[in-house]
């Protein structure tokens, strides 16, 4: 059975005067160990869908099955990485990573070997994200990219069944993003986590995802799902390959279509005409 | 091209949101204290004002020394500090947990915040007659006035401190499986600690205001009482001395809180 089954999920925001439909009839199955990226124009409900998966947002219709259980509240099996400001600034890097160890959910039926293993795991994660040198630094002393690495390690600490990522690299510069892309792919191979990754960056979505789910706005729904025709092990030079560029162009075109954004192009054309006359 | 323009100029200190070096900061701080002080000294030395109404710095200092040596200044200061500390501690002991609950739970907020806002706008000073009727003029009366003056402000400020905890910190803990109690203990209380200490620092200043008010009306000891007594005998040097002393104690406490803040929460002072 699929890892996650999203069945006829809908969400209506009950705002003052008129209810706003944010999601409608969303159906999606996610396989174990899959890397899924959700992409689409703003307002397409990709973040809302992710937050419903996390249990942070409630759905107004449909069901979400995770490992066969119908979920409605947040839980340790679905850890989330946020865009920023989610680290605990009063804790050092290693203490942030170990944060979930203090929670009751991870302390029940614990043997001493589990405790030892957990401590080993925290160090292993620290190595995995390449931040052993700043083990005892505070988050405020780290760069944005390093902070997101710590957030990823902290989310992985409790061995979640699914890792949910909400534009985690959206606030980083493009060089740092490329490094983070290869890091998260590496983590995906090693940890064998199922990852659902929300982004507005089509290139990022195609480079990371095994399948790219394209969503469209008003109301938010799935437009189409594209399997990515690239080898499982991605390398940066694939971004220049023909299948990569073709898929990226295709998705970008569909996004433009779905939002009806042609205004900017029209405007540019007119400006060009004017300057030609001058 | 002139020689000075070959180096980029250091931006001036008067630029909006500009920078001051540490020594420049101290220079301005001392200047800010020195100017009014010397204006006071010159005014009293000029002989334009009657020393009965405005004694000079020197006579105030002499009076403070004699107050210290002969008239138990230490006793007055200590009893005042005791009252402030007791009233303030009582306020904090109740306001911190209550503010935490108001900041954490919407129903508690709806239940208590409008009520607190309502009481907050009642002038604490107006409660003095009532407190004297109920509690007499003993220590508990003074402590109660300080409590009334600080508690309601403190609750609202602590609740705000808690509400300002970034949502991402809360949601991250939720997706790691934190329970409600764990959320309060491990995230909200921890994250809001530096802001709460600042709240305590600010309300400590108000506690001193209400102390003096309480002592002016209902006391026979303390700095506020000494000031009131001095007024009856036209001892303006004692009034000046008392006011300055309260200012100094306040300044020392404020700096103490700031020191504690840097000491306890170094992570809140580092910027990457």
XYZ file of C-alpha atoms in Angstrom:
550
model
C 0.000 0.000 0.000
C 1.107 3.554 -0.599
C 2.824 5.427 2.196
C 0.446 8.357 2.001
C -2.989 8.397 0.419
C -4.656 11.752 -0.049
C -8.260 11.117 -0.966
C -10.692 13.813 -2.131
C -9.154 16.365 0.234
C -10.692 19.829 0.270
C -10.171 22.880 2.400
C -12.391 25.928 2.756
C -11.178 28.948 4.703
C -14.175 30.269 6.584
C -13.365 33.941 6.412
C -15.719 36.717 7.471
C -18.118 37.299 4.605
C -17.667 34.520 2.074
C -15.858 31.191 2.467
C -12.733 30.870 0.315
C -12.047 27.451 -1.218
C -8.312 26.800 -0.841
C -8.197 23.174 -1.958
C -10.634 21.072 -3.930
C -10.709 17.349 -4.727
C -7.043 16.654 -4.181
C -6.059 13.047 -4.818
C -2.482 11.863 -4.526
C -0.672 8.702 -3.517
C 2.906 8.882 -2.307
C 5.073 5.769 -2.272
C 7.516 4.748 0.426
C 10.928 6.427 0.049
C 9.626 8.667 -2.715
C 10.801 12.261 -3.176
C 7.771 14.309 -4.250
C 7.915 18.013 -5.064
C 4.847 20.238 -5.062
C 5.109 23.270 -7.304
C 2.725 25.947 -8.511
C 1.911 29.641 -8.567
C 1.207 31.402 -5.297
C -2.263 30.670 -3.987
C -2.375 27.177 -5.503
C -2.630 25.600 -2.069
C 0.676 23.695 -2.118
C 1.648 24.885 1.365
C -1.885 24.302 2.636
C -1.765 20.720 1.367
C 1.597 20.182 3.068
C 0.285 21.634 6.325
C -2.753 19.358 6.142
C -0.344 16.414 5.791
C 1.509 17.718 8.862
C -1.752 18.074 10.770
C -1.084 21.784 11.339
C -4.060 22.746 9.178
C -7.390 20.892 9.203
C -9.124 19.746 6.062
C -12.804 20.386 5.549
C -13.378 17.272 3.435
C -11.712 14.051 2.334
C -9.229 11.855 4.158
C -5.465 11.576 4.543
C -4.026 8.149 5.280
C -0.462 7.896 6.464
C 0.846 4.332 6.901
C -2.799 3.298 6.788
C -3.902 5.559 9.657
C -6.273 8.435 9.089
C -4.469 11.508 10.397
C -5.864 14.795 11.651
C -3.392 16.083 14.252
C 0.372 16.718 14.148
C 2.581 13.806 15.123
C 6.209 12.791 15.409
C 5.830 10.531 12.355
C 5.488 13.614 10.126
C 8.320 16.056 10.889
C 8.414 19.377 9.106
C 11.166 21.761 8.020
C 10.031 25.382 7.754
C 11.383 28.218 5.638
C 12.994 29.926 8.661
C 12.827 30.971 12.322
C 12.013 27.475 13.507
C 15.263 26.698 15.350
C 15.429 27.268 19.099
C 17.899 30.132 19.580
C 18.471 29.279 23.264
C 19.779 25.826 22.379
C 23.099 24.993 20.745
C 23.247 23.160 17.436
C 23.524 19.724 19.065
C 20.823 20.559 21.622
C 18.501 21.641 18.825
C 19.107 18.357 17.020
C 18.404 16.418 20.226
C 15.321 18.479 21.104
C 12.801 15.759 20.334
C 14.555 13.378 22.755
C 13.035 15.326 25.662
C 9.502 14.741 24.450
C 7.342 12.107 26.081
C 6.555 10.562 22.718
C 10.224 9.521 22.434
C 10.757 8.580 26.079
C 8.184 5.873 26.525
C 9.536 2.320 26.734
C 13.080 3.539 26.435
C 15.970 1.214 27.258
C 19.474 2.413 28.045
C 20.748 1.159 24.710
C 18.118 3.335 23.013
C 19.463 6.359 24.845
C 22.980 5.559 23.713
C 21.811 4.974 20.168
C 20.000 8.320 20.206
C 23.106 10.140 21.293
C 25.048 8.371 18.541
C 22.358 9.282 16.059
C 22.549 12.974 16.952
C 26.282 12.935 16.280
C 25.798 10.961 13.082
C 23.255 13.533 11.865
C 25.641 16.326 12.806
C 28.271 14.682 10.614
C 25.778 14.071 7.844
C 24.959 17.782 7.620
C 28.680 18.616 7.874
C 28.416 20.847 10.936
C 30.563 19.003 13.475
C 32.711 22.110 13.902
C 29.824 24.249 15.098
C 28.337 21.584 17.385
C 28.141 23.955 20.370
C 27.369 27.188 18.529
C 24.028 28.947 18.836
C 21.774 29.265 15.757
C 22.219 33.052 15.656
C 25.911 32.504 15.031
C 25.245 30.430 11.907
C 24.511 31.402 8.303
C 21.025 30.833 6.899
C 22.142 27.710 5.042
C 23.720 26.211 8.160
C 20.581 26.964 10.151
C 18.471 25.049 7.630
C 20.846 22.093 7.853
C 20.319 22.017 11.604
C 16.547 22.229 11.096
C 16.738 19.228 8.757
C 18.832 17.207 11.213
C 16.458 18.080 14.057
C 13.476 16.937 11.999
C 15.227 13.656 11.133
C 16.271 12.921 14.724
C 13.015 11.177 15.643
C 13.142 9.021 12.468
C 9.927 10.412 11.023
C 8.067 8.306 8.544
C 7.715 11.335 6.256
C 9.746 14.530 6.032
C 7.674 17.557 5.026
C 9.567 20.575 3.701
C 7.886 23.942 3.190
C 10.089 26.025 0.870
C 13.053 25.210 3.116
C 15.618 26.883 0.846
C 13.432 29.800 -0.211
C 15.387 32.336 1.844
C 18.854 31.163 0.740
C 21.087 32.537 -2.004
C 21.374 30.465 -5.170
C 24.877 29.070 -4.506
C 23.862 27.884 -1.057
C 20.678 26.393 -2.516
C 22.640 24.232 -4.943
C 24.720 22.859 -2.094
C 21.557 22.224 -0.074
C 19.944 20.436 -3.024
C 22.735 17.897 -3.216
C 22.735 17.567 0.567
C 19.025 16.792 0.779
C 19.317 14.261 -2.077
C 22.198 12.626 -0.199
C 20.130 12.551 2.988
C 17.215 11.048 1.085
C 19.414 8.207 -0.160
C 20.963 7.519 3.238
C 17.962 7.975 5.523
C 15.458 6.406 3.114
C 12.869 8.943 4.191
C 9.805 9.784 2.191
C 10.044 13.481 1.374
C 7.304 15.893 0.339
C 8.900 19.164 -0.708
C 7.006 22.388 -1.485
C 8.653 25.041 -3.649
C 7.752 27.788 -6.093
C 11.030 27.229 -7.952
C 10.424 24.922 -10.929
C 14.107 24.154 -11.439
C 14.376 23.072 -7.808
C 11.232 20.955 -8.134
C 12.522 19.125 -11.220
C 16.063 18.652 -9.899
C 14.932 17.175 -6.556
C 11.709 15.353 -7.324
C 11.126 11.851 -8.608
C 7.670 13.140 -9.440
C 6.677 16.788 -9.686
C 3.127 17.601 -8.671
C 1.954 20.760 -10.393
C -0.868 22.581 -8.640
C -3.037 25.395 -9.895
C -4.918 28.122 -8.040
C -8.528 29.240 -7.543
C -9.408 26.835 -6.103
C -6.185 24.984 -5.313
C -6.056 21.617 -7.048
C -3.651 19.263 -8.764
C -3.144 20.184 -12.404
C -0.911 17.307 -13.404
C 1.798 14.999 -12.132
C 5.093 14.722 -14.048
C 7.468 11.794 -13.522
C 10.997 13.214 -13.836
C 12.885 11.412 -16.652
C 16.278 11.651 -14.985
C 18.458 8.996 -13.292
C 17.788 8.504 -9.575
C 21.226 9.849 -8.697
C 21.111 13.498 -9.730
C 24.108 15.645 -10.578
C 24.257 19.383 -11.192
C 25.228 18.956 -14.879
C 21.864 17.258 -15.527
C 20.349 20.734 -15.290
C 21.735 21.333 -18.774
C 20.405 18.058 -20.182
C 17.616 18.063 -22.741
C 15.008 16.128 -20.659
C 15.575 18.480 -17.692
C 15.165 21.625 -19.764
C 12.166 20.261 -21.629
C 10.333 19.336 -18.429
C 11.156 22.651 -16.791
C 9.879 24.562 -19.831
C 6.735 22.429 -19.940
C 5.923 23.043 -16.252
C 6.639 26.759 -16.521
C 4.317 26.988 -19.524
C 1.570 25.128 -17.622
C 1.976 27.482 -14.636
C 1.623 30.521 -16.901
C -1.415 28.966 -18.498
C -3.070 28.075 -15.215
C -2.618 31.510 -13.686
C -3.373 33.365 -16.894
C -0.352 35.588 -16.395
C 0.327 37.048 -19.797
C 0.139 40.673 -18.705
C 3.860 40.973 -18.037
C 4.728 39.630 -21.475
C 2.262 41.986 -23.148
C 3.732 44.883 -21.260
C 7.283 43.975 -22.241
C 6.249 43.672 -25.851
C 4.706 47.121 -25.817
C 7.816 48.597 -24.226
C 9.899 46.979 -26.967
C 7.652 48.455 -29.632
C 7.895 51.898 -28.093
C 11.684 51.815 -27.878
C 11.806 50.624 -31.491
C 9.814 53.678 -32.549
C 12.115 55.995 -30.581
C 41.930 64.861 -6.257
C 42.496 65.669 -2.594
C 44.099 63.223 -0.208
C 41.039 62.754 1.984
C 38.834 61.601 -0.868
C 41.122 58.678 -1.705
C 39.806 56.852 1.376
C 36.109 56.149 1.800
C 34.919 58.380 4.635
C 33.784 56.764 7.865
C 30.031 57.400 8.010
C 29.181 60.247 10.370
C 27.724 59.581 13.798
C 24.675 61.706 13.008
C 23.501 59.458 10.193
C 20.064 57.985 10.912
C 20.457 54.480 12.382
C 24.221 55.158 12.400
C 26.931 53.700 14.622
C 28.720 54.935 17.757
C 31.925 53.484 19.129
C 31.928 52.477 22.780
C 34.009 55.457 23.847
C 31.810 57.839 21.866
C 28.774 56.309 23.549
C 30.207 56.918 26.998
C 31.229 60.428 26.074
C 27.658 61.288 25.115
C 26.222 59.501 28.153
C 28.465 61.443 30.516
C 27.701 64.655 28.663
C 23.990 63.969 29.115
C 24.487 63.650 32.859
C 26.977 66.498 33.112
C 24.931 69.200 31.352
C 21.866 69.232 33.646
C 24.084 68.721 36.685
C 26.312 71.697 35.883
C 23.268 73.792 34.943
C 21.903 73.028 38.388
C 25.250 73.876 40.031
C 25.532 77.185 38.170
C 21.952 78.126 38.862
C 22.363 77.619 42.589
C 25.769 79.345 42.635
C 24.421 82.376 40.751
C 22.210 83.288 43.682
C 19.137 83.819 41.491
C 17.166 81.212 43.354
C 16.640 80.971 47.100
C 18.642 77.972 48.432
C 15.550 77.121 50.509
C 13.797 76.210 47.252
C 16.771 74.950 45.320
C 19.819 73.868 47.284
C 23.071 73.437 45.379
C 24.662 70.065 44.562
C 27.203 70.516 47.311
C 24.641 71.039 50.096
C 22.598 68.071 48.810
C 25.718 65.910 48.924
C 26.554 67.125 52.454
C 22.998 66.401 53.519
C 23.182 62.891 52.031
C 26.391 62.283 54.010
C 24.898 63.493 57.271
C 21.710 61.527 56.542
C 23.877 58.460 56.078
C 25.983 59.064 59.216
C 23.449 60.451 61.681
C 19.923 59.843 60.452
C 19.865 56.225 59.317
C 19.784 56.666 55.541
C 20.664 52.988 55.183
C 17.608 52.031 57.253
C 15.298 54.202 55.113
C 16.767 52.843 51.905
C 16.624 49.222 53.076
C 12.992 49.335 54.178
C 12.075 50.906 50.827
C 14.046 48.303 48.908
C 12.374 45.591 50.982
C 8.887 46.899 50.131
C 9.677 47.178 46.443
C 11.223 43.714 46.389
C 8.285 42.129 48.228
C 5.573 43.798 46.131
C 7.497 43.175 42.931
C 8.215 39.527 43.748
C 4.558 38.923 44.555
C 3.558 40.505 41.247
C 6.079 38.491 39.274
C 5.199 35.209 41.017
C 1.601 35.552 39.873
C 2.039 37.481 36.620
C 4.571 35.128 35.004
C 2.463 31.939 35.112
C -0.767 33.801 34.424
C 0.730 35.719 31.497
C 2.095 32.443 30.143
C -1.390 30.909 30.245
C -3.000 33.979 28.645
C -0.368 33.959 25.901
C -0.718 30.223 25.324
C -4.465 29.638 25.405
C -7.036 31.742 23.589
C -9.896 30.939 26.028
C -7.760 32.093 28.979
C -6.908 35.222 27.016
C -10.589 35.927 26.351
C -11.455 35.196 29.981
C -8.799 37.337 31.628
C -7.380 39.905 29.254
C -10.361 42.281 28.982
C -10.749 42.089 32.759
C -7.054 42.861 33.295
C -7.195 45.713 30.804
C -10.170 47.137 32.689
C -8.430 47.008 36.066
C -5.175 48.287 34.577
C -6.841 51.548 33.646
C -7.985 52.127 37.216
C -5.344 54.332 38.820
C -3.449 52.330 41.438
C -3.153 55.461 43.555
C -6.935 55.592 43.896
C -6.826 52.242 45.660
C -4.778 53.676 48.523
C -7.772 54.729 50.666
C -9.341 51.326 50.165
C -6.120 49.466 50.938
C -5.669 51.558 54.095
C -9.215 50.732 55.178
C -8.689 47.047 54.575
C -5.076 46.552 55.591
C -4.249 49.610 57.750
C -0.900 51.280 57.250
C 1.343 48.274 57.921
C 3.852 46.770 55.506
C 1.134 44.792 53.757
C -0.562 48.034 52.688
C 2.572 49.350 50.977
C 3.283 46.003 49.376
C -0.319 45.832 48.140
C -0.083 49.235 46.471
C 3.079 48.172 44.643
C 1.356 44.938 43.682
C -1.719 46.739 42.318
C 0.505 49.173 40.430
C 2.640 46.546 38.719
C 0.746 43.241 38.542
C -1.851 44.075 35.889
C 0.680 45.726 33.595
C 3.048 42.818 34.062
C 0.449 40.162 33.204
C -0.385 41.852 29.913
C 3.247 42.384 28.989
C 4.184 38.776 29.789
C 1.209 37.558 27.727
C 2.519 39.668 24.840
C 6.021 38.253 25.305
C 4.565 34.756 24.956
C 2.432 35.652 21.956
C 5.531 36.936 20.161
C 7.160 33.491 20.177
C 7.597 32.733 16.451
C 4.880 30.417 15.132
C 7.518 28.306 13.350
C 9.104 27.427 16.723
C 5.721 26.238 17.979
C 4.796 24.342 14.841
C 8.209 22.660 14.674
C 7.630 21.269 18.175
C 4.131 20.137 17.181
C 5.505 18.135 14.256
C 8.052 16.567 16.593
C 5.173 15.329 18.725
C 5.222 17.785 21.653
C 2.243 17.740 24.014
C 0.564 20.915 25.214
C 2.441 20.916 28.500
C 5.753 20.219 26.773
C 5.026 23.091 24.415
C 4.597 25.509 27.320
C 7.575 24.218 29.279
C 10.072 23.567 26.485
C 9.151 26.157 23.861
C 6.960 29.052 25.035
C 8.557 29.636 28.446
C 12.073 29.139 27.074
C 11.647 31.269 23.996
C 9.999 34.163 25.865
C 12.493 34.257 28.761
C 14.628 37.177 27.517
C 11.551 39.264 26.728
C 10.054 38.402 30.118
C 13.198 39.555 31.898
C 12.920 42.842 30.016
C 9.311 43.087 31.166
C 10.489 42.619 34.751
C 13.136 45.294 34.266
C 10.598 47.802 32.997
C 7.960 47.047 35.644
C 10.613 47.337 38.356
C 10.767 51.037 37.518
C 7.020 51.353 38.058
C 7.305 49.476 41.357
C 9.559 52.297 42.632
C 7.032 54.904 41.546
C 4.261 53.205 43.483
C 6.535 52.693 46.485
C 7.058 56.416 46.819
C 3.332 57.012 46.368
C 2.541 54.490 49.086
C 5.164 55.887 51.442
C 4.042 59.458 50.890
C 0.578 58.533 52.110
C 0.888 55.750 54.593
C 4.275 55.186 56.200
C 6.584 56.253 58.985
C 9.801 55.011 57.435
C 11.434 54.719 54.040
C 12.779 57.097 51.407
C 9.351 58.335 50.305
C 8.409 59.057 53.885
C 11.702 60.909 54.451
C 10.936 63.096 51.447
C 7.460 63.870 52.768
C 8.787 64.665 56.249
C 11.449 66.949 54.753
C 8.762 68.917 52.960
C 7.107 69.801 56.291
C 10.345 71.292 57.568
C 11.361 72.921 54.259
C 14.434 70.702 54.081
C 14.759 70.837 50.329
C 18.267 69.386 50.431
C 16.789 66.182 51.892
C 14.068 66.149 49.220
C 16.678 66.521 46.492
C 18.895 63.900 48.119
C 16.029 61.428 48.428
C 14.908 61.872 44.837
C 18.457 61.516 43.505
C 19.043 58.457 45.658
C 15.908 56.756 44.331
C 17.122 57.572 40.817
C 20.512 56.033 41.543
C 18.978 52.884 43.055
C 16.745 52.597 39.995
C 19.681 53.019 37.642
C 21.690 50.374 39.490
C 18.769 47.912 39.408
C 18.157 48.581 35.729
C 21.811 47.950 34.934
C 21.645 44.836 37.110
C 18.755 43.502 35.041
C 20.630 44.289 31.828
C 23.721 42.520 33.133
C 21.623 39.524 34.123
C 20.061 39.517 30.659
C 23.440 39.366 28.930
C 24.654 36.787 31.415
C 21.643 34.445 31.264
C 20.782 34.792 27.596
C 23.990 35.319 25.650
C 22.274 33.743 22.640
C 19.817 36.654 22.530
C 22.718 39.089 22.147
C 24.706 37.411 19.362
C 23.832 38.375 15.855
C 25.144 36.256 13.008
